[in-house]
Amino acid sequence: MVDWAIAAQTGALLVRGGPQVPRERAEEAVTDLRELTVEAEGHVRQLTNLGLDLPLLPGEVVDRPGWVRSAAAGLDALTGRALPQQGGPLGPILAGGAGVQTGLVLAFLASRVLGQYDPFGGPERTGRLLLVAPNVVAAEQAMDVPGHDFRLWVCLHECTHRLQFTAVKWLRDYFADEVERLVSGLAGGGTDSLSDLVGRLPEAIKQGPKLNLAELLQSPKERAVFDRLLALSTLLEGHADYVMDAVGPRVVPSVDTIRARFTARRKGGGVFDRLLRALLGVDAKIRQYEEGAKFTKHVVDAVGMDGFNAVWRSPNTLPSRAEISDPAAWVRRLHG
């Protein structure tokens, strides 16, 4: 349904160039980011007690087109099992059109992503940890914060994601299986008939802004998978935000300034930029950071880091979507 090669080519072609900086500064940023991933993950392991026996590996530093190509490859690997191939003479045309549209989205995101851990790219059990050097440099310039401090702070977040997937052995396959269930249902016509959708309207109206159009169009079975994925994504993002802020004061001297300016930057942008962010779900992603961080902080305050780490025992110990909003309920379920 998506020609990922065309998506990668389109996104890499259309993405804007990065900031103009002296060559020396660019090389310094690249070296810094590559080396800081090792230091950052060491700090994350000390706080979380995860992956203490795993090797410490450097990250990869890429430019914006490099991120686009990596993101397209990762999405291809993640969705390849679930998305059917377009048949018939129009199949390649339709897949190519979807590839162009996807490439446009990737081009937009490529100028904003600071880093990303892709569990489905690179070696199966280590994945790929990417830092997008032009975006990191552009952000530190715009916020007027110390470069080394900001790079370490970003690495703390991304290394937490890598550790989540490498230390929790079942997480990668669980995530992929859930995505496959959701995508297979949508691509296979798993959504209900029009009469079923109309029948769900009264409940949707009751829930108001809690339910978006995408959720309304989902069948109950698809909604259950969607809720599990949303809860997991919120947990992963919030846990990473909590960790970077918990470690930050010990190793990032200007962390208070960075956090304040970065939070303000997340909410910024012109009207057109904010509209695109809303359409692409970027604003929803920001809410995930906040909700997941609140869940993590509540649980750690209540039962400590080892008590929080019960989330990683099995899929059954992950918080539900309702428990993300009510962390005390998760604590009662797991710890009595």
Phi, psi and omega in degrees: 000338178229127173274101187289334176295317178292322177301315180295316180295317181295311181297317181294328180286322188267344184295141180289154177289162180278183181292151177274115180228156176303146183304322181298318181291321179298315180294322178297317180296318180297313180297317181300311183297318181297317182283325184290339178297323178293312179299315183297316182293329174299317178296319181296319180296321179298321181284316189269342185063026177257142171062031184297338182261004182273152176292146176272120186243144176288161175268177177253137179254127184229165171265185184294313176300325178297321177294319179302312182296320180293318180297318179297318179294320179294318178294324177297315180295324183287319187258355187301325182287333188263326184280125178288154175280140178288124179265174176078175184294334181273353183306305180298327180292315180295318179295323178293320177298318177295326178295319178296315180298316179295322178299323177298317178296315180298323179296320178296313183290331186295340178270001184239333183289127178274321181197168181198137170257124180249103181290348184254002175252156179071201180302144189302320187260357177242338180063198180232125174258114185248136171241127183266095189304314181300323182286323177296314180295318179297320181292316182293328175292313183296324182271350180056056178239157180301129185300311183299317180298313183295320180296319178295320181297316177297318180297327177301317181294309185291324178292330174298318178298317180298318181292325177304316185275333181272328180276330179261097194297328185273350191293319183299310182292323179298313180299314181297319180295320180293318177298318180298319179298316182292311183293321179298320179295317181290314182289332182270012180076029183287347179292155186282173178289171180299321180297324177294318180297316179297323179295336180271354183300316180303317179294322179296320179295322178301317183284340175058230185292350179291339184241123179264176184299320181300320180289325178299323183282352182274145171287164178305322180294316179294323180297322180297318178293316179302317180297320179294318179294320180295318179296318180294314180299319178296319177298312183297316181291316181293321177299317179294320178294319178298315182297314182297327179279333178284321180281324189313309184301337181277332189233350180241099186304323184259028188297324181296317178294317181298312182299315181297313183287326180291320178297318177296322181295322180301329184267357187277192179107156178283181183299314181297318180296317181294324178296314178298318179299319179294316180296324182271359178082013181293321179295323176296325178296320179297320177296328177298316178305313185293312182294318180293323178293322177295318177300310182299314181298316180300314183292315180297319177297327184278317188230007179081171183294320179296323176294321176298321184297354173298340178299335186267005183294316183194170176303331182289342181261000174292147177289146173282172178299320178294322181289333174302319179279344181227073185300334178298328178294320177295318179299317179296320181294320185269329188239000176078000000 
